[in-house]
Tab-separated table of C-alpha atoms in Angstrom:
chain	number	residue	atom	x	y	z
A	1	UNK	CA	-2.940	14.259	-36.465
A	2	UNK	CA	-4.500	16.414	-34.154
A	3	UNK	CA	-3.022	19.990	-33.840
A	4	UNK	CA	-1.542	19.974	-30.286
A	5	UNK	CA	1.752	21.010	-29.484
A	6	UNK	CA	3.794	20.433	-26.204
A	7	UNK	CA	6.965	22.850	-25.050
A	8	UNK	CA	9.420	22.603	-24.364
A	9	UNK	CA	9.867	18.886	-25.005
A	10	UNK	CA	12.460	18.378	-23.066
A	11	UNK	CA	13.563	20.270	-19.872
A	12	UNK	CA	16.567	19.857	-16.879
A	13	UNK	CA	15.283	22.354	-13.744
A	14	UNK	CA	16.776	22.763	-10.623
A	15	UNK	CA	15.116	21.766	-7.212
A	16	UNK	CA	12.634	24.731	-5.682
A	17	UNK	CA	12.806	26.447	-9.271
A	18	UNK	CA	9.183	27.352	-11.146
A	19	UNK	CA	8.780	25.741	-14.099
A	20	UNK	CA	5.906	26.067	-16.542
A	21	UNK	CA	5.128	23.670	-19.495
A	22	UNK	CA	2.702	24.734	-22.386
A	23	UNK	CA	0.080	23.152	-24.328
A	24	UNK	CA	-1.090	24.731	-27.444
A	25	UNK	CA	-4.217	23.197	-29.549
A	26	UNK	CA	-5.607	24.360	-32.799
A	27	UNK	CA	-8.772	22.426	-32.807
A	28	UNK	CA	-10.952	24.527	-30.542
A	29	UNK	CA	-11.913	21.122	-27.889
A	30	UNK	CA	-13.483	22.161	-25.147
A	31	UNK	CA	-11.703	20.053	-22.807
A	32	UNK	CA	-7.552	20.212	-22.219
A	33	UNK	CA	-5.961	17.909	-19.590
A	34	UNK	CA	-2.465	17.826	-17.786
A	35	UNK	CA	-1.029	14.159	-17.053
A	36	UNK	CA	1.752	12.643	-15.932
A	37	UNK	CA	3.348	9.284	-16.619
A	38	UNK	CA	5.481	7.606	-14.448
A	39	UNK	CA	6.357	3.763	-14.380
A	40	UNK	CA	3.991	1.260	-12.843
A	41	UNK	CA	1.551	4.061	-12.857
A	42	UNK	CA	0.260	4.384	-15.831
A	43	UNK	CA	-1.250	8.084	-16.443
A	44	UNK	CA	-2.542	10.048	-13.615
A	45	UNK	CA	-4.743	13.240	-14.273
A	46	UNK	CA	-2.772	16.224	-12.510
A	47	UNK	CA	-5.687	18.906	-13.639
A	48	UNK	CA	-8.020	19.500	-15.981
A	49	UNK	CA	-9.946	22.499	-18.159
A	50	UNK	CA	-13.509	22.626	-19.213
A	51	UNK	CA	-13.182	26.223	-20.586
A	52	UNK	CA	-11.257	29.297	-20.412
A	53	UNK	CA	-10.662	30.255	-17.021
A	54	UNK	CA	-12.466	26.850	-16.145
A	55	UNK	CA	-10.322	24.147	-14.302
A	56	UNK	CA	-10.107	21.867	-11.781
A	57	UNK	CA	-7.959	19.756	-9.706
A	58	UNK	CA	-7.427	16.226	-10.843
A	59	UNK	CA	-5.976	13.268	-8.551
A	60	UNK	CA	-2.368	14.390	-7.999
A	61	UNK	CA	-2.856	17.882	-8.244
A	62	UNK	CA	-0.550	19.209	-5.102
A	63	UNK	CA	2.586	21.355	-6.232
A	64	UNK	CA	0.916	22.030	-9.682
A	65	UNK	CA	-0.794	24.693	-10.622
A	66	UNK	CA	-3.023	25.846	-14.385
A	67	UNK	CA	-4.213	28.553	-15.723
A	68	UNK	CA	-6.701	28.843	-19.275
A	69	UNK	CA	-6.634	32.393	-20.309
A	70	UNK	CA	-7.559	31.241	-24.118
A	71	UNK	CA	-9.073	28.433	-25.411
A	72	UNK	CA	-5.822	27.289	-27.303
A	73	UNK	CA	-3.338	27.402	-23.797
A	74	UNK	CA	-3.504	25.424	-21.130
A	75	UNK	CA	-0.001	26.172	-19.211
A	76	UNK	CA	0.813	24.080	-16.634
A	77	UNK	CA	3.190	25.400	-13.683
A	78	UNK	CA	5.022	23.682	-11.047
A	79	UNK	CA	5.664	26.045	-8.689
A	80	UNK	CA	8.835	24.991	-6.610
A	81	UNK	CA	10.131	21.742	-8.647
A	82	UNK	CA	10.618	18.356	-6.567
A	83	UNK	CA	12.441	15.585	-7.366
A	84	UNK	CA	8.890	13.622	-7.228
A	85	UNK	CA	7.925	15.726	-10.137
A	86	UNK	CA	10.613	14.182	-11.992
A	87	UNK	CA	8.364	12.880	-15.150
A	88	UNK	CA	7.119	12.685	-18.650
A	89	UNK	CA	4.352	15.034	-19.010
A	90	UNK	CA	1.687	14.666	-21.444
A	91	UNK	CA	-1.543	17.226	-22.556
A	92	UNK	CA	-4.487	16.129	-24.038
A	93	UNK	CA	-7.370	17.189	-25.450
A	94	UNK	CA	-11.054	16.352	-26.318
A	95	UNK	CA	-14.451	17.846	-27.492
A	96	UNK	CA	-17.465	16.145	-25.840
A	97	UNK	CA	-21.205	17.303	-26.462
A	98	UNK	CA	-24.712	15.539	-25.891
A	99	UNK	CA	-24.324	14.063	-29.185
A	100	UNK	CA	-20.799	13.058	-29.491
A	101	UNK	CA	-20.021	10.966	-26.163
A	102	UNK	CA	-17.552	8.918	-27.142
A	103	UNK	CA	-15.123	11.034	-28.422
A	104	UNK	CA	-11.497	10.412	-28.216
A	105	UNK	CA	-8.841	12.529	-26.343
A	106	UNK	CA	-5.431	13.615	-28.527
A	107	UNK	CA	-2.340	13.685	-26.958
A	108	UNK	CA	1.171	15.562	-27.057
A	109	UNK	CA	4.154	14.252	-27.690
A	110	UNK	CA	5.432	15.086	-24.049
A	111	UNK	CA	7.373	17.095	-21.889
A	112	UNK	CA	10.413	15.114	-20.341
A	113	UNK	CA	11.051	16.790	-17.382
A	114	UNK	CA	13.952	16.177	-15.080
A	115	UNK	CA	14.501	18.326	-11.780
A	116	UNK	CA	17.956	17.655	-10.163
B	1	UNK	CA	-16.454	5.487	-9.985
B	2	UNK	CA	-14.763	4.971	-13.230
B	3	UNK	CA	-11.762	2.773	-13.321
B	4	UNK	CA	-9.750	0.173	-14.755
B	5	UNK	CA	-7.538	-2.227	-14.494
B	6	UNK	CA	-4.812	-4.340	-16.713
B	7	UNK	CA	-4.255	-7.363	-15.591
B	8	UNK	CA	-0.106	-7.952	-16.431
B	9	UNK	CA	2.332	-5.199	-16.798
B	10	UNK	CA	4.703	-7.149	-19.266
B	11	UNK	CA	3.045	-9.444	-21.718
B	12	UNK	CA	5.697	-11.512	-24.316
B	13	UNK	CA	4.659	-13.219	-27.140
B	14	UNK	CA	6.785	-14.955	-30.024
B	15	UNK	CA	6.320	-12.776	-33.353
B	16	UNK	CA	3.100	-14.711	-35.225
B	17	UNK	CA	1.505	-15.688	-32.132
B	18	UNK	CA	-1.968	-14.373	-30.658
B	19	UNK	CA	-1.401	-11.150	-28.634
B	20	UNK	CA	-4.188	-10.899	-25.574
B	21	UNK	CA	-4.064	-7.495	-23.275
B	22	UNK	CA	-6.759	-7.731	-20.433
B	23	UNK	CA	-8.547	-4.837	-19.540
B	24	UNK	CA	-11.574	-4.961	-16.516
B	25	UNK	CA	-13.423	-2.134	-16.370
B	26	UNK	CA	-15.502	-0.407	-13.485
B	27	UNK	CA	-18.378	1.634	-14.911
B	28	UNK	CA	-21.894	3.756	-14.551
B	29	UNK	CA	-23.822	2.416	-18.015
B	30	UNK	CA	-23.087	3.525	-20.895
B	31	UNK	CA	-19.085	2.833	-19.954
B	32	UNK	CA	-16.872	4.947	-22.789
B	33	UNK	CA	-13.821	2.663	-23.148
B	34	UNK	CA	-10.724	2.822	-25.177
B	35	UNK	CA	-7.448	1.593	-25.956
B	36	UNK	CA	-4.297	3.320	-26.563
B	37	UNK	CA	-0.650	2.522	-28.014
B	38	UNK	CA	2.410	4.606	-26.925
B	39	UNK	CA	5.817	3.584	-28.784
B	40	UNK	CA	9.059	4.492	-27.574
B	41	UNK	CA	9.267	8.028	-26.767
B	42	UNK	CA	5.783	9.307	-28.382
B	43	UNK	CA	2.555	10.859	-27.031
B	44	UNK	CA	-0.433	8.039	-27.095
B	45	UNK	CA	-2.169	7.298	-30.461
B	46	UNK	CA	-5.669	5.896	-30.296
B	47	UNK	CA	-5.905	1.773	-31.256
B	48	UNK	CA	-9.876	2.123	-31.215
B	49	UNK	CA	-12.922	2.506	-29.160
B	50	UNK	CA	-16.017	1.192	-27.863
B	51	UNK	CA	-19.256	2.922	-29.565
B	52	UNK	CA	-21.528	1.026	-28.678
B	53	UNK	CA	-22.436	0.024	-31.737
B	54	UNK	CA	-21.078	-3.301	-31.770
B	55	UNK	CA	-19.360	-5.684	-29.210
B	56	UNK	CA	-16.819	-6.467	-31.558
B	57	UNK	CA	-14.767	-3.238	-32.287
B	58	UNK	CA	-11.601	-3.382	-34.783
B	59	UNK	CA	-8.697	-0.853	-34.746
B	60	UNK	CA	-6.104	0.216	-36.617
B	61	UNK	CA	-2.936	-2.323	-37.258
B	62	UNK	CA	-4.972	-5.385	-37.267
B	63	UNK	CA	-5.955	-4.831	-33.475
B	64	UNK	CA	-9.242	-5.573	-32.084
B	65	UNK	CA	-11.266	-6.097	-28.770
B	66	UNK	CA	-14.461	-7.272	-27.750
B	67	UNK	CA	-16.791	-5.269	-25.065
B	68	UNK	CA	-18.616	-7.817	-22.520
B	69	UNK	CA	-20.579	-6.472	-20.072
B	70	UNK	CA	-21.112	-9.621	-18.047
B	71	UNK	CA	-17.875	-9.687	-17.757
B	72	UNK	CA	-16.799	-5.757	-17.487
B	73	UNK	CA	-14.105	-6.819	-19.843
B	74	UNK	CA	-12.603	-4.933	-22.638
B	75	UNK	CA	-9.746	-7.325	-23.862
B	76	UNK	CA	-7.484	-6.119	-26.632
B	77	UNK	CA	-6.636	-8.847	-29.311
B	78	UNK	CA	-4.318	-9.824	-32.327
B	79	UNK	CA	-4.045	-12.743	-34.420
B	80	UNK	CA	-0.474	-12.551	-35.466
B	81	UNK	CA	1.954	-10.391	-33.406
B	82	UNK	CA	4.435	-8.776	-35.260
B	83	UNK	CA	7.352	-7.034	-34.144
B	84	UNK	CA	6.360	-3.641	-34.939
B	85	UNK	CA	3.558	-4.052	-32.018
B	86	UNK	CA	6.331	-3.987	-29.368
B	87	UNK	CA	4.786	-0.769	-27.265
B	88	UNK	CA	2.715	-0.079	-24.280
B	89	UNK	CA	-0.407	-0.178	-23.858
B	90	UNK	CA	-2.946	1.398	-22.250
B	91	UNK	CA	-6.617	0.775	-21.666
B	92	UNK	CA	-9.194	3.961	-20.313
B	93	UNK	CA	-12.437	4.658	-19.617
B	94	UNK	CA	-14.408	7.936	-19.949
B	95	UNK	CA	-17.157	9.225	-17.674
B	96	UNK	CA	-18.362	11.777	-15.608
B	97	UNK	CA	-15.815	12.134	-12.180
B	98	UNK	CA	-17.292	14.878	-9.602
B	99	UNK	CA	-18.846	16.759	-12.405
B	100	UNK	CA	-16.636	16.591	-15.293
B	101	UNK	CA	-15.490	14.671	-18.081
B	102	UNK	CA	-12.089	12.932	-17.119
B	103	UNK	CA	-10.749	10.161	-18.903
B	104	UNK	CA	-9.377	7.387	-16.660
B	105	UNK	CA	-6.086	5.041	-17.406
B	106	UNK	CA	-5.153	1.579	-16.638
B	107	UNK	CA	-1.496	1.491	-15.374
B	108	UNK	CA	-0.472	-0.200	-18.806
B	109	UNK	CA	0.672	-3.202	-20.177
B	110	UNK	CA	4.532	-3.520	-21.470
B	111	UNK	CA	4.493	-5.389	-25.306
B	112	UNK	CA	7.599	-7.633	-25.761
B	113	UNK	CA	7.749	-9.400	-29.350
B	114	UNK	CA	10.240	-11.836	-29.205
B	115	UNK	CA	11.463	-13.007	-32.503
């Protein structure tokens, strides 16, 4: 399995509180993403890192924010919880080069995360 | 743009009979397609991929799916379903959104083995 570790796993927060959600990899990919999965939605790409300090807003990024300061962390903060943000979070990651296209993307276990 | 989509959210099958997951893809050529299986309360585990190699691709756990690009079509398969397939899954595709590598999911499809 590949080395990627998710915490906390599981998380109760209180509306218009911070909360920040880690992902820690020990296989040096370039790439790290943030999702979320809800029902009937499958999973939608909240942001995204290409590199350290490298990231980039994916298609449901408002209320979330990222930061990279190592290649091994990609935290992921909500910065006044919601309700909507009520979710199972999930971090992945991938290595793609010029010669290896079709590479796969590993995934956490989760982050069940419920704001009341 | 890259997308995909899976037709049926909740397919049920009788335990022995052939599973079939649809999965249309949109796609710039060479499309980068996959298939993934979540169980009950666990992170997404890869079933197998599309290489390129070979129209035909088989996975792990007796799972397999055939690429046709006159059809866009990516179709997950299994002869005999057995109760330990019950699970989601999900079908993606990989390419190059507004400069980056992103990898893009179908909403899923719900796995019901009925005994």
């Amino acid at each position: 399995d590949a080395g990627i570790t998710q915490s906390p796993r599981h998380k109760v927060t209180e509306t218009g509180t911070p909360v920040t959600l880690r992902c820690h990899q020990t296989e040096n990919h370039r790439y790290m993403y943030w999702y979320r999965q809800d029902p009937g939605h499958g999973l939608r790409l909240i942001h995204y890192s290409y590199g350290v300090k490298d990231t980039d807003k994916g298609e449901v990024s408002d209320g979330y924010s990222v930061s990279r300061s190592k290649t091994e962390d990609f935290l992921l903060t909500l910065e006044s919880a919601t309700s909507s943000q009520t979710s199972v979070y999930f971090c992945a990651i991938s290595e793609i080069s010029t010669i290896r296209r079709n590479t796969e993307a590993f995934f956490g276990q989760g982050t069940r995360l419920t704001v009341v | 743009a890259q997308s995909v989509t899976q037709l049926g959210s909740h397919v049920s099958v009788s335990e022995g009979a052939l599973v079939l997951l649809r999965c249309n893809y949109s796609s710039s050529v060479p499309p980068y397609l996959f298939w993934y299986v979540q169980y009950p309360n666990q992170g997404l585990q890869l079933l197998l991929k599309y290489t390129s190699a070979a129209t035909l691709v088989k996975g792990i756990n007796g799972f397999e799916a055939e690429f046709k690009k006159s059809e866009t079509s990516f179709h997950l398969t299994k002869p005999s379903a057995h109760m330990s397939d019950a699970a989601e899954y999900f079908c993606a595709v990989r390419g190059v959104i507004q400069g980056a590598q992103k990898l893009v999911f179908g909403q899923g499809t719900r796995l019901t083995i009925n005994p």
